[in-house]
PDB file of C-alpha atoms and ligand atoms in Angstrom:
ATOM      1  CA  UNK A   1     -21.676   0.213  34.169  1.00 46.00           C
ATOM      2  CA  UNK A   2     -21.099  -2.092  31.243  1.00 53.00           C
ATOM      3  CA  UNK A   3     -17.494  -2.651  30.259  1.00 56.00           C
ATOM      4  CA  UNK A   4     -16.601  -3.940  26.857  1.00 77.00           C
ATOM      5  CA  UNK A   5     -13.803  -6.221  28.003  1.00 84.00           C
ATOM      6  CA  UNK A   6     -15.754  -9.379  27.190  1.00 89.00           C
ATOM      7  CA  UNK A   7     -17.485  -8.495  23.939  1.00 92.00           C
ATOM      8  CA  UNK A   8     -20.383 -10.626  22.775  1.00 96.00           C
ATOM      9  CA  UNK A   9     -21.089 -11.405  19.151  1.00 97.00           C
ATOM     10  CA  UNK A  10     -23.990 -12.433  16.936  1.00 98.00           C
ATOM     11  CA  UNK A  11     -23.949 -15.773  15.146  1.00 98.00           C
ATOM     12  CA  UNK A  12     -22.469 -15.988  11.677  1.00 98.00           C
ATOM     13  CA  UNK A  13     -25.866 -17.252  10.491  1.00 98.00           C
ATOM     14  CA  UNK A  14     -27.541 -14.028  11.623  1.00 98.00           C
ATOM     15  CA  UNK A  15     -24.812 -11.916   9.992  1.00 98.00           C
ATOM     16  CA  UNK A  16     -25.311 -13.793   6.713  1.00 98.00           C
ATOM     17  CA  UNK A  17     -29.077 -13.226   6.982  1.00 98.00           C
ATOM     18  CA  UNK A  18     -28.586  -9.516   7.573  1.00 98.00           C
ATOM     19  CA  UNK A  19     -26.099  -8.781   4.787  1.00 98.00           C
ATOM     20  CA  UNK A  20     -26.672  -9.490   1.089  1.00 98.00           C
ATOM     21  CA  UNK A  21     -22.889  -9.874   0.837  1.00 98.00           C
ATOM     22  CA  UNK A  22     -20.860 -10.773   3.935  1.00 99.00           C
ATOM     23  CA  UNK A  23     -17.287  -9.538   3.694  1.00 98.00           C
ATOM     24  CA  UNK A  24     -14.782 -11.517   5.742  1.00 99.00           C
ATOM     25  CA  UNK A  25     -11.095 -10.846   6.456  1.00 99.00           C
ATOM     26  CA  UNK A  26      -8.496 -13.431   7.436  1.00 98.00           C
ATOM     27  CA  UNK A  27      -6.586 -13.171  10.703  1.00 98.00           C
ATOM     28  CA  UNK A  28      -4.285 -15.206  12.914  1.00 98.00           C
ATOM     29  CA  UNK A  29      -4.585 -13.133  16.069  1.00 98.00           C
ATOM     30  CA  UNK A  30      -7.101 -11.065  17.998  1.00 98.00           C
ATOM     31  CA  UNK A  31      -5.199  -7.951  16.932  1.00 98.00           C
ATOM     32  CA  UNK A  32      -5.741  -8.656  13.237  1.00 98.00           C
ATOM     33  CA  UNK A  33      -9.344  -9.624  13.915  1.00 98.00           C
ATOM     34  CA  UNK A  34     -10.106  -6.429  15.815  1.00 98.00           C
ATOM     35  CA  UNK A  35      -8.575  -4.286  13.072  1.00 98.00           C
ATOM     36  CA  UNK A  36     -10.659  -6.151  10.468  1.00 98.00           C
ATOM     37  CA  UNK A  37     -13.789  -5.480  12.519  1.00 98.00           C
ATOM     38  CA  UNK A  38     -12.874  -1.822  13.028  1.00 98.00           C
ATOM     39  CA  UNK A  39     -12.465  -1.167   9.311  1.00 98.00           C
ATOM     40  CA  UNK A  40     -15.871  -2.694   8.611  1.00 98.00           C
ATOM     41  CA  UNK A  41     -15.641  -6.436   7.938  1.00 98.00           C
ATOM     42  CA  UNK A  42     -18.698  -8.369   9.069  1.00 98.00           C
ATOM     43  CA  UNK A  43     -16.790 -11.512  10.094  1.00 99.00           C
ATOM     44  CA  UNK A  44     -13.233 -12.797  10.555  1.00 99.00           C
ATOM     45  CA  UNK A  45     -11.735 -15.907   8.993  1.00 99.00           C
ATOM     46  CA  UNK A  46      -9.479 -17.785  11.426  1.00 99.00           C
ATOM     47  CA  UNK A  47      -7.257 -18.896   8.572  1.00 98.00           C
ATOM     48  CA  UNK A  48      -5.220 -22.098   8.787  1.00 98.00           C
ATOM     49  CA  UNK A  49      -2.689 -20.500   6.446  1.00 98.00           C
ATOM     50  CA  UNK A  50      -2.297 -17.427   8.656  1.00 98.00           C
ATOM     51  CA  UNK A  51      -2.306 -19.332  11.951  1.00 98.00           C
ATOM     52  CA  UNK A  52       0.384 -21.700  10.656  1.00 98.00           C
ATOM     53  CA  UNK A  53       2.415 -18.858   9.142  1.00 98.00           C
ATOM     54  CA  UNK A  54       2.318 -16.988  12.452  1.00 98.00           C
ATOM     55  CA  UNK A  55       4.367 -19.911  13.794  1.00 98.00           C
ATOM     56  CA  UNK A  56       6.496 -20.086  10.628  1.00 98.00           C
ATOM     57  CA  UNK A  57       5.085 -23.517   9.869  1.00 98.00           C
ATOM     58  CA  UNK A  58       3.516 -24.764   6.652  1.00 98.00           C
ATOM     59  CA  UNK A  59      -0.259 -24.971   6.366  1.00 98.00           C
ATOM     60  CA  UNK A  60      -0.080 -28.751   6.093  1.00 98.00           C
ATOM     61  CA  UNK A  61      -2.098 -30.210   9.001  1.00 98.00           C
ATOM     62  CA  UNK A  62       0.970 -29.883  11.233  1.00 98.00           C
ATOM     63  CA  UNK A  63      -0.761 -27.919  13.963  1.00 98.00           C
ATOM     64  CA  UNK A  64      -3.385 -29.796  15.941  1.00 98.00           C
ATOM     65  CA  UNK A  65      -7.078 -29.075  16.305  1.00 98.00           C
ATOM     66  CA  UNK A  66      -6.303 -27.696  19.752  1.00 98.00           C
ATOM     67  CA  UNK A  67      -3.835 -25.196  18.267  1.00 98.00           C
ATOM     68  CA  UNK A  68      -6.341 -23.981  15.675  1.00 98.00           C
ATOM     69  CA  UNK A  69      -9.164 -23.870  18.197  1.00 98.00           C
ATOM     70  CA  UNK A  70      -7.109 -21.826  20.629  1.00 98.00           C
ATOM     71  CA  UNK A  71      -6.199 -19.351  17.898  1.00 98.00           C
ATOM     72  CA  UNK A  72      -9.814 -19.056  16.681  1.00 98.00           C
ATOM     73  CA  UNK A  73     -11.177 -18.712  20.219  1.00 98.00           C
ATOM     74  CA  UNK A  74      -8.622 -16.026  21.085  1.00 98.00           C
ATOM     75  CA  UNK A  75      -9.721 -14.064  18.022  1.00 98.00           C
ATOM     76  CA  UNK A  76     -13.420 -14.530  18.821  1.00 98.00           C
ATOM     77  CA  UNK A  77     -12.999 -13.378  22.433  1.00 97.00           C
ATOM     78  CA  UNK A  78     -11.898  -9.936  21.248  1.00 97.00           C
ATOM     79  CA  UNK A  79     -14.640  -9.380  18.655  1.00 98.00           C
ATOM     80  CA  UNK A  80     -18.233  -8.286  18.333  1.00 97.00           C
ATOM     81  CA  UNK A  81     -18.416  -9.923  14.901  1.00 98.00           C
ATOM     82  CA  UNK A  82     -18.372 -13.697  14.437  1.00 98.00           C
ATOM     83  CA  UNK A  83     -15.355 -15.806  13.565  1.00 99.00           C
ATOM     84  CA  UNK A  84     -15.569 -18.347  10.767  1.00 99.00           C
ATOM     85  CA  UNK A  85     -13.112 -21.050  11.783  1.00 99.00           C
ATOM     86  CA  UNK A  86     -11.102 -22.683   9.025  1.00 98.00           C
ATOM     87  CA  UNK A  87     -11.141 -26.299  10.185  1.00 98.00           C
ATOM     88  CA  UNK A  88      -9.233 -27.811   7.264  1.00 98.00           C
ATOM     89  CA  UNK A  89     -10.395 -31.413   6.741  1.00 98.00           C
ATOM     90  CA  UNK A  90     -12.099 -31.597  10.133  1.00 98.00           C
ATOM     91  CA  UNK A  91      -8.837 -32.893  11.602  1.00 98.00           C
ATOM     92  CA  UNK A  92      -9.410 -36.536  10.731  1.00 96.00           C
ATOM     93  CA  UNK A  93     -12.439 -38.751  10.180  1.00 97.00           C
ATOM     94  CA  UNK A  94     -16.087 -38.209  11.132  1.00 97.00           C
ATOM     95  CA  UNK A  95     -15.368 -38.963  14.778  1.00 98.00           C
ATOM     96  CA  UNK A  96     -12.809 -36.143  14.772  1.00 98.00           C
ATOM     97  CA  UNK A  97     -15.411 -33.903  13.127  1.00 98.00           C
ATOM     98  CA  UNK A  98     -17.944 -34.583  15.890  1.00 98.00           C
ATOM     99  CA  UNK A  99     -15.340 -33.722  18.527  1.00 98.00           C
ATOM    100  CA  UNK A 100     -14.276 -30.643  16.578  1.00 98.00           C
ATOM    101  CA  UNK A 101     -17.813 -29.265  16.374  1.00 98.00           C
ATOM    102  CA  UNK A 102     -18.430 -29.875  20.082  1.00 98.00           C
ATOM    103  CA  UNK A 103     -15.210 -28.114  21.043  1.00 98.00           C
ATOM    104  CA  UNK A 104     -15.586 -25.159  18.685  1.00 98.00           C
ATOM    105  CA  UNK A 105     -19.201 -24.606  19.619  1.00 98.00           C
ATOM    106  CA  UNK A 106     -18.357 -24.753  23.312  1.00 98.00           C
ATOM    107  CA  UNK A 107     -15.702 -22.091  22.684  1.00 98.00           C
ATOM    108  CA  UNK A 108     -18.324 -19.732  21.239  1.00 98.00           C
ATOM    109  CA  UNK A 109     -17.490 -20.207  17.568  1.00 98.00           C
ATOM    110  CA  UNK A 110     -20.657 -20.087  15.438  1.00 98.00           C
ATOM    111  CA  UNK A 111     -19.310 -21.128  12.029  1.00 99.00           C
ATOM    112  CA  UNK A 112     -16.801 -23.663  10.773  1.00 99.00           C
ATOM    113  CA  UNK A 113     -15.547 -24.524   7.309  1.00 99.00           C
ATOM    114  CA  UNK A 114     -14.348 -27.981   6.266  1.00 98.00           C
ATOM    115  CA  UNK A 115     -12.713 -28.910   2.975  1.00 98.00           C
ATOM    116  CA  UNK A 116     -12.969 -32.130   0.981  1.00 98.00           C
ATOM    117  CA  UNK A 117      -9.269 -33.042   0.813  1.00 98.00           C
ATOM    118  CA  UNK A 118      -7.724 -36.043   2.466  1.00 97.00           C
ATOM    119  CA  UNK A 119      -5.986 -35.610   5.827  1.00 96.00           C
ATOM    120  CA  UNK A 120      -3.223 -34.439   6.092  1.00 96.00           C
ATOM    121  CA  UNK A 121      -3.940 -31.611   3.701  1.00 97.00           C
ATOM    122  CA  UNK A 122      -1.615 -29.110   2.052  1.00 97.00           C
ATOM    123  CA  UNK A 123      -2.345 -25.418   1.489  1.00 97.00           C
ATOM    124  CA  UNK A 124      -4.273 -24.973  -1.746  1.00 96.00           C
ATOM    125  CA  UNK A 125      -1.625 -22.778  -3.366  1.00 97.00           C
ATOM    126  CA  UNK A 126       1.316 -25.098  -2.655  1.00 96.00           C
ATOM    127  CA  UNK A 127       2.613 -27.405  -5.363  1.00 94.00           C
ATOM    128  CA  UNK A 128       1.102 -30.733  -4.230  1.00 93.00           C
ATOM    129  CA  UNK A 129      -1.371 -33.384  -5.372  1.00 91.00           C
ATOM    130  CA  UNK A 130      -4.384 -32.005  -3.422  1.00 92.00           C
ATOM    131  CA  UNK A 131      -6.055 -35.403  -3.444  1.00 97.00           C
ATOM    132  CA  UNK A 132      -9.766 -35.242  -2.707  1.00 98.00           C
ATOM    133  CA  UNK A 133     -11.650 -37.394  -0.263  1.00 98.00           C
ATOM    134  CA  UNK A 134     -14.446 -39.484  -1.767  1.00 98.00           C
ATOM    135  CA  UNK A 135     -17.490 -37.173  -2.043  1.00 98.00           C
ATOM    136  CA  UNK A 136     -19.673 -39.596  -0.066  1.00 98.00           C
ATOM    137  CA  UNK A 137     -17.150 -39.752   2.755  1.00 98.00           C
ATOM    138  CA  UNK A 138     -16.948 -35.968   2.925  1.00 98.00           C
ATOM    139  CA  UNK A 139     -20.760 -35.727   2.837  1.00 98.00           C
ATOM    140  CA  UNK A 140     -20.736 -38.001   5.872  1.00 98.00           C
ATOM    141  CA  UNK A 141     -18.423 -35.559   7.642  1.00 98.00           C
ATOM    142  CA  UNK A 142     -20.876 -32.734   6.880  1.00 98.00           C
ATOM    143  CA  UNK A 143     -23.805 -34.817   8.160  1.00 98.00           C
ATOM    144  CA  UNK A 144     -21.802 -35.595  11.269  1.00 98.00           C
ATOM    145  CA  UNK A 145     -21.008 -31.923  11.876  1.00 98.00           C
ATOM    146  CA  UNK A 146     -24.693 -31.016  11.560  1.00 98.00           C
ATOM    147  CA  UNK A 147     -25.677 -33.840  13.919  1.00 98.00           C
ATOM    148  CA  UNK A 148     -23.031 -32.835  16.456  1.00 98.00           C
ATOM    149  CA  UNK A 149     -24.027 -29.174  16.716  1.00 98.00           C
ATOM    150  CA  UNK A 150     -26.141 -28.137  19.710  1.00 98.00           C
ATOM    151  CA  UNK A 151     -27.438 -24.763  18.610  1.00 98.00           C
ATOM    152  CA  UNK A 152     -29.612 -24.489  15.503  1.00 97.00           C
ATOM    153  CA  UNK A 153     -27.618 -21.384  14.657  1.00 98.00           C
ATOM    154  CA  UNK A 154     -24.322 -23.240  14.186  1.00 98.00           C
ATOM    155  CA  UNK A 155     -23.190 -22.872  10.577  1.00 99.00           C
ATOM    156  CA  UNK A 156     -21.229 -25.427   8.572  1.00 99.00           C
ATOM    157  CA  UNK A 157     -19.539 -24.418   5.326  1.00 99.00           C
ATOM    158  CA  UNK A 158     -18.623 -27.242   2.938  1.00 99.00           C
ATOM    159  CA  UNK A 159     -15.598 -26.327   0.855  1.00 98.00           C
ATOM    160  CA  UNK A 160     -14.744 -28.137  -2.303  1.00 98.00           C
ATOM    161  CA  UNK A 161     -11.199 -28.285  -3.581  1.00 98.00           C
ATOM    162  CA  UNK A 162     -12.323 -29.844  -6.877  1.00 98.00           C
ATOM    163  CA  UNK A 163     -11.040 -26.909  -8.909  1.00 97.00           C
ATOM    164  CA  UNK A 164      -7.821 -26.708  -6.853  1.00 97.00           C
ATOM    165  CA  UNK A 165      -7.110 -30.359  -7.626  1.00 97.00           C
ATOM    166  CA  UNK A 166      -7.716 -29.783 -11.356  1.00 96.00           C
ATOM    167  CA  UNK A 167     -10.999 -31.713 -11.571  1.00 97.00           C
ATOM    168  CA  UNK A 168     -12.889 -28.706 -12.892  1.00 96.00           C
ATOM    169  CA  UNK A 169     -16.247 -27.009 -12.569  1.00 98.00           C
ATOM    170  CA  UNK A 170     -18.451 -30.063 -13.213  1.00 98.00           C
ATOM    171  CA  UNK A 171     -16.869 -31.990 -10.350  1.00 98.00           C
ATOM    172  CA  UNK A 172     -17.234 -28.925  -8.108  1.00 98.00           C
ATOM    173  CA  UNK A 173     -20.945 -28.676  -8.993  1.00 98.00           C
ATOM    174  CA  UNK A 174     -21.504 -32.385  -8.388  1.00 98.00           C
ATOM    175  CA  UNK A 175     -19.748 -32.275  -5.052  1.00 98.00           C
ATOM    176  CA  UNK A 176     -21.507 -29.121  -3.863  1.00 98.00           C
ATOM    177  CA  UNK A 177     -24.867 -30.716  -4.687  1.00 98.00           C
ATOM    178  CA  UNK A 178     -23.899 -33.768  -2.633  1.00 98.00           C
ATOM    179  CA  UNK A 179     -22.795 -31.530   0.270  1.00 98.00           C
ATOM    180  CA  UNK A 180     -26.039 -29.539   0.087  1.00 98.00           C
ATOM    181  CA  UNK A 181     -27.953 -32.849   0.314  1.00 98.00           C
ATOM    182  CA  UNK A 182     -25.845 -33.714   3.359  1.00 98.00           C
ATOM    183  CA  UNK A 183     -27.066 -30.586   5.164  1.00 98.00           C
ATOM    184  CA  UNK A 184     -24.305 -27.997   4.627  1.00 98.00           C
ATOM    185  CA  UNK A 185     -25.334 -24.398   5.289  1.00 98.00           C
ATOM    186  CA  UNK A 186     -23.164 -22.933   2.500  1.00 99.00           C
ATOM    187  CA  UNK A 187     -20.599 -24.063  -0.018  1.00 98.00           C
ATOM    188  CA  UNK A 188     -17.170 -22.586  -0.589  1.00 98.00           C
ATOM    189  CA  UNK A 189     -15.637 -22.984  -4.024  1.00 98.00           C
ATOM    190  CA  UNK A 190     -11.923 -22.358  -4.164  1.00 97.00           C
ATOM    191  CA  UNK A 191      -9.897 -21.696  -7.295  1.00 96.00           C
ATOM    192  CA  UNK A 192      -6.267 -20.798  -7.846  1.00 96.00           C
ATOM    193  CA  UNK A 193      -6.652 -19.649 -11.422  1.00 96.00           C
ATOM    194  CA  UNK A 194      -5.427 -16.153 -12.282  1.00 97.00           C
ATOM    195  CA  UNK A 195      -8.934 -15.118 -13.317  1.00 97.00           C
ATOM    196  CA  UNK A 196     -12.390 -15.535 -11.799  1.00 97.00           C
ATOM    197  CA  UNK A 197     -13.699 -17.378 -14.903  1.00 97.00           C
ATOM    198  CA  UNK A 198     -13.818 -20.831 -13.341  1.00 97.00           C
ATOM    199  CA  UNK A 199     -15.714 -19.534 -10.328  1.00 98.00           C
ATOM    200  CA  UNK A 200     -18.079 -17.564 -12.599  1.00 98.00           C
ATOM    201  CA  UNK A 201     -18.784 -20.721 -14.593  1.00 98.00           C
ATOM    202  CA  UNK A 202     -19.636 -22.484 -11.333  1.00 98.00           C
ATOM    203  CA  UNK A 203     -21.968 -19.651 -10.298  1.00 98.00           C
ATOM    204  CA  UNK A 204     -23.767 -19.665 -13.655  1.00 98.00           C
ATOM    205  CA  UNK A 205     -24.600 -23.345 -13.260  1.00 98.00           C
ATOM    206  CA  UNK A 206     -25.200 -23.483  -9.504  1.00 98.00           C
ATOM    207  CA  UNK A 207     -28.870 -23.803  -8.643  1.00 94.00           C
ATOM    208  CA  UNK A 208     -28.624 -21.412  -5.666  1.00 94.00           C
ATOM    209  CA  UNK A 209     -29.725 -24.052  -3.181  1.00 95.00           C
ATOM    210  CA  UNK A 210     -27.099 -22.731  -0.777  1.00 98.00           C
ATOM    211  CA  UNK A 211     -25.101 -19.518  -0.421  1.00 98.00           C
ATOM    212  CA  UNK A 212     -21.719 -19.530  -2.161  1.00 98.00           C
ATOM    213  CA  UNK A 213     -18.511 -18.338  -0.482  1.00 98.00           C
ATOM    214  CA  UNK A 214     -15.417 -17.400  -2.519  1.00 98.00           C
ATOM    215  CA  UNK A 215     -11.768 -16.623  -1.741  1.00 98.00           C
ATOM    216  CA  UNK A 216     -10.463 -14.227  -4.413  1.00 98.00           C
ATOM    217  CA  UNK A 217      -6.745 -14.476  -3.654  1.00 97.00           C
ATOM    218  CA  UNK A 218      -5.432 -15.202  -7.156  1.00 97.00           C
ATOM    219  CA  UNK A 219      -8.062 -13.069  -8.928  1.00 97.00           C
ATOM    220  CA  UNK A 220      -7.809 -10.000  -6.685  1.00 98.00           C
ATOM    221  CA  UNK A 221      -9.399  -7.574  -9.138  1.00 97.00           C
ATOM    222  CA  UNK A 222     -12.889  -9.025  -8.619  1.00 98.00           C
ATOM    223  CA  UNK A 223     -14.795  -6.202  -6.925  1.00 98.00           C
ATOM    224  CA  UNK A 224     -16.998  -7.343  -4.058  1.00 98.00           C
ATOM    225  CA  UNK A 225     -20.093  -5.798  -5.710  1.00 98.00           C
ATOM    226  CA  UNK A 226     -19.406  -7.653  -8.947  1.00 98.00           C
ATOM    227  CA  UNK A 227     -18.952 -10.914  -7.059  1.00 98.00           C
ATOM    228  CA  UNK A 228     -22.269 -10.322  -5.334  1.00 98.00           C
ATOM    229  CA  UNK A 229     -23.976  -9.547  -8.645  1.00 98.00           C
ATOM    230  CA  UNK A 230     -22.626 -12.867  -9.962  1.00 98.00           C
ATOM    231  CA  UNK A 231     -24.298 -14.767  -7.092  1.00 98.00           C
ATOM    232  CA  UNK A 232     -21.705 -14.745  -4.301  1.00 98.00           C
ATOM    233  CA  UNK A 233     -23.020 -14.427  -0.730  1.00 98.00           C
ATOM    234  CA  UNK A 234     -19.731 -14.142   1.160  1.00 98.00           C
ATOM    235  CA  UNK A 235     -16.207 -13.218   0.177  1.00 98.00           C
ATOM    236  CA  UNK A 236     -13.107 -14.069   2.201  1.00 98.00           C
ATOM    237  CA  UNK A 237      -9.921 -11.989   1.931  1.00 98.00           C
ATOM    238  CA  UNK A 238      -8.012 -14.853   3.463  1.00 98.00           C
ATOM    239  CA  UNK A 239      -4.395 -13.732   3.756  1.00 98.00           C
ATOM    240  CA  UNK A 240      -3.980 -10.118   2.647  1.00 98.00           C
ATOM    241  CA  UNK A 241      -3.648  -8.995   6.293  1.00 98.00           C
ATOM    242  CA  UNK A 242      -0.835 -11.466   6.912  1.00 98.00           C
ATOM    243  CA  UNK A 243       0.952 -10.416   3.739  1.00 98.00           C
ATOM    244  CA  UNK A 244       0.598  -6.735   4.634  1.00 98.00           C
ATOM    245  CA  UNK A 245       2.052  -7.473   8.081  1.00 98.00           C
ATOM    246  CA  UNK A 246       5.061  -9.226   6.568  1.00 98.00           C
ATOM    247  CA  UNK A 247       5.787  -6.298   4.261  1.00 98.00           C
ATOM    248  CA  UNK A 248       5.305  -3.695   7.019  1.00 98.00           C
ATOM    249  CA  UNK A 249       7.521  -5.507   9.503  1.00 98.00           C
ATOM    250  CA  UNK A 250      10.236  -6.049   6.943  1.00 98.00           C
ATOM    251  CA  UNK A 251      10.202  -2.406   5.889  1.00 97.00           C
ATOM    252  CA  UNK A 252      10.108  -0.947   9.401  1.00 98.00           C
ATOM    253  CA  UNK A 253      12.590  -3.263  11.104  1.00 98.00           C
ATOM    254  CA  UNK A 254      14.917  -3.236   8.089  1.00 98.00           C
ATOM    255  CA  UNK A 255      14.977   0.534   8.078  1.00 98.00           C
ATOM    256  CA  UNK A 256      15.647   0.763  11.849  1.00 98.00           C
ATOM    257  CA  UNK A 257      18.522  -1.661  11.482  1.00 98.00           C
ATOM    258  CA  UNK A 258      19.961   0.153   8.470  1.00 98.00           C
ATOM    259  CA  UNK A 259      19.719   3.696   9.853  1.00 98.00           C
ATOM    260  CA  UNK A 260      20.445   2.910  13.500  1.00 98.00           C
ATOM    261  CA  UNK A 261      17.368   4.796  14.755  1.00 98.00           C
ATOM    262  CA  UNK A 262      13.609   4.934  14.256  1.00 98.00           C
ATOM    263  CA  UNK A 263      12.907   8.669  14.097  1.00 97.00           C
ATOM    264  CA  UNK A 264      11.953   8.599  10.427  1.00 96.00           C
ATOM    265  CA  UNK A 265       9.280   5.987  11.091  1.00 97.00           C
ATOM    266  CA  UNK A 266       7.406   7.871  13.786  1.00 96.00           C
ATOM    267  CA  UNK A 267       4.865   9.360  11.385  1.00 95.00           C
ATOM    268  CA  UNK A 268       4.176   6.118   9.572  1.00 96.00           C
ATOM    269  CA  UNK A 269       3.755   3.610  12.410  1.00 97.00           C
ATOM    270  CA  UNK A 270       0.895   3.350  14.901  1.00 98.00           C
ATOM    271  CA  UNK A 271       1.309   5.427  18.022  1.00 97.00           C
ATOM    272  CA  UNK A 272       1.609   3.743  21.406  1.00 98.00           C
ATOM    273  CA  UNK A 273      -1.776   5.223  22.326  1.00 98.00           C
ATOM    274  CA  UNK A 274      -3.253   3.389  19.344  1.00 98.00           C
ATOM    275  CA  UNK A 275      -1.910   0.146  20.834  1.00 98.00           C
ATOM    276  CA  UNK A 276      -3.494   1.055  24.190  1.00 98.00           C
ATOM    277  CA  UNK A 277      -6.829   1.591  22.432  1.00 97.00           C
ATOM    278  CA  UNK A 278      -6.633  -1.824  20.764  1.00 97.00           C
ATOM    279  CA  UNK A 279      -5.853  -3.304  24.187  1.00 96.00           C
ATOM    280  CA  UNK A 280      -8.912  -1.497  25.586  1.00 96.00           C
ATOM    281  CA  UNK A 281      -6.596  -0.257  28.312  1.00 96.00           C
ATOM    282  CA  UNK A 282      -8.940   2.543  29.365  1.00 95.00           C
ATOM    283  CA  UNK A 283     -11.766   0.080  29.990  1.00 93.00           C
ATOM    284  CA  UNK A 284      -9.533  -2.230  31.988  1.00 94.00           C
ATOM    285  CA  UNK A 285      -8.240   0.690  34.040  1.00 94.00           C
ATOM    286  CA  UNK A 286     -11.786   1.459  35.135  1.00 93.00           C
ATOM    287  CA  UNK A 287     -11.401  -1.559  37.419  1.00 93.00           C
ATOM    288  CA  UNK A 288      -8.706   0.228  39.384  1.00 93.00           C
ATOM    289  CA  UNK A 289     -10.582   3.542  39.669  1.00 76.00           C
TER     290      UNK A 289
HETATM  291  C1  SPV B 301      -6.725 -20.250   4.526  1.00 52.52           C
HETATM  292  O1  SPV B 301      -6.686 -19.017   4.574  1.00 52.52           O
HETATM  293  O2  SPV B 301      -6.155 -20.978   5.343  1.00 52.52           O
HETATM  294  C2  SPV B 301      -7.457 -20.917   3.470  1.00 52.52           C
HETATM  295  C3  SPV B 301      -7.568 -20.255   2.177  1.00 52.52           C
HETATM  296  O3  SPV B 301      -7.887 -22.030   3.666  1.00 52.52           O
HETATM  297  S1  SPV B 301      -6.230 -20.780   1.235  1.00 52.52           S
HETATM  298  O4  SPV B 301      -4.987 -20.420   1.919  1.00 52.52           O
HETATM  299  O5  SPV B 301      -6.364 -20.090  -0.012  1.00 52.52           O
HETATM  300  O6  SPV B 301      -6.323 -22.210   1.052  1.00 52.52           O
HETATM  301 MG1   MG B 302      -6.958 -22.968   5.291  1.00 52.52          MG
END
């Protein structure tokens, strides 16, 4: 009898090869990851923003690599789709990057993303300088990550914050070319503009050497199919799950407190048996049969 209490998962590289557009949802816990998988997402983003927010801390390199690794590994353990681990700046210099790759790979993570800001970094949407690391130094981190990996399948995404820091599309193109030369498996271009125009301009000029990943948080009306038609290979819905959770909790708990009971919520909140299903309780109980 095979029990699905220790799910296995394909590599992110194989998922990318299989899907013309890989759709990825952010999570901070196994619960969010499993729900993302159940509704159809092909991968889960272990988001530094979500993982920090789950502890009511800013996404500002306050948590350690060990904290982020534990969160990502706990998500991965529950899934049959791969996790893409948001590894911020690589948690330090190239030596930290080598250690990071060894530890993440050992924990069964098949894809990591590193961004070209200086450590400590600040969340891309926060009012801050968002100073970039020298492109050559970041390229060295990418080279180091690729050297440190054991499996050929391990996937390293190089994220540029050039547009976040106000340096524009040309700088993003230059940096992504340098990161492709350094051996990255994909590039992620992040923008916090209210429209997709900046990202579209990047895509028009990008030579398609590597797949492009986008995070349409501030331009949420960009349909996944349109993004794909414009040259995007993977799209990350990085924090919508977290934001939905905040709204749901506030509404439900606020209403229980106000009314003094929870009867009116019964039809709109998950049933206890739904929780049991997410816990795979039935499969675990087979051990006692
Ligand atoms: C995250 O989800 O942690 C990200 C995306 O890195 S963003 O918050 O937009 O920087
Ligand atoms: Mg992040």
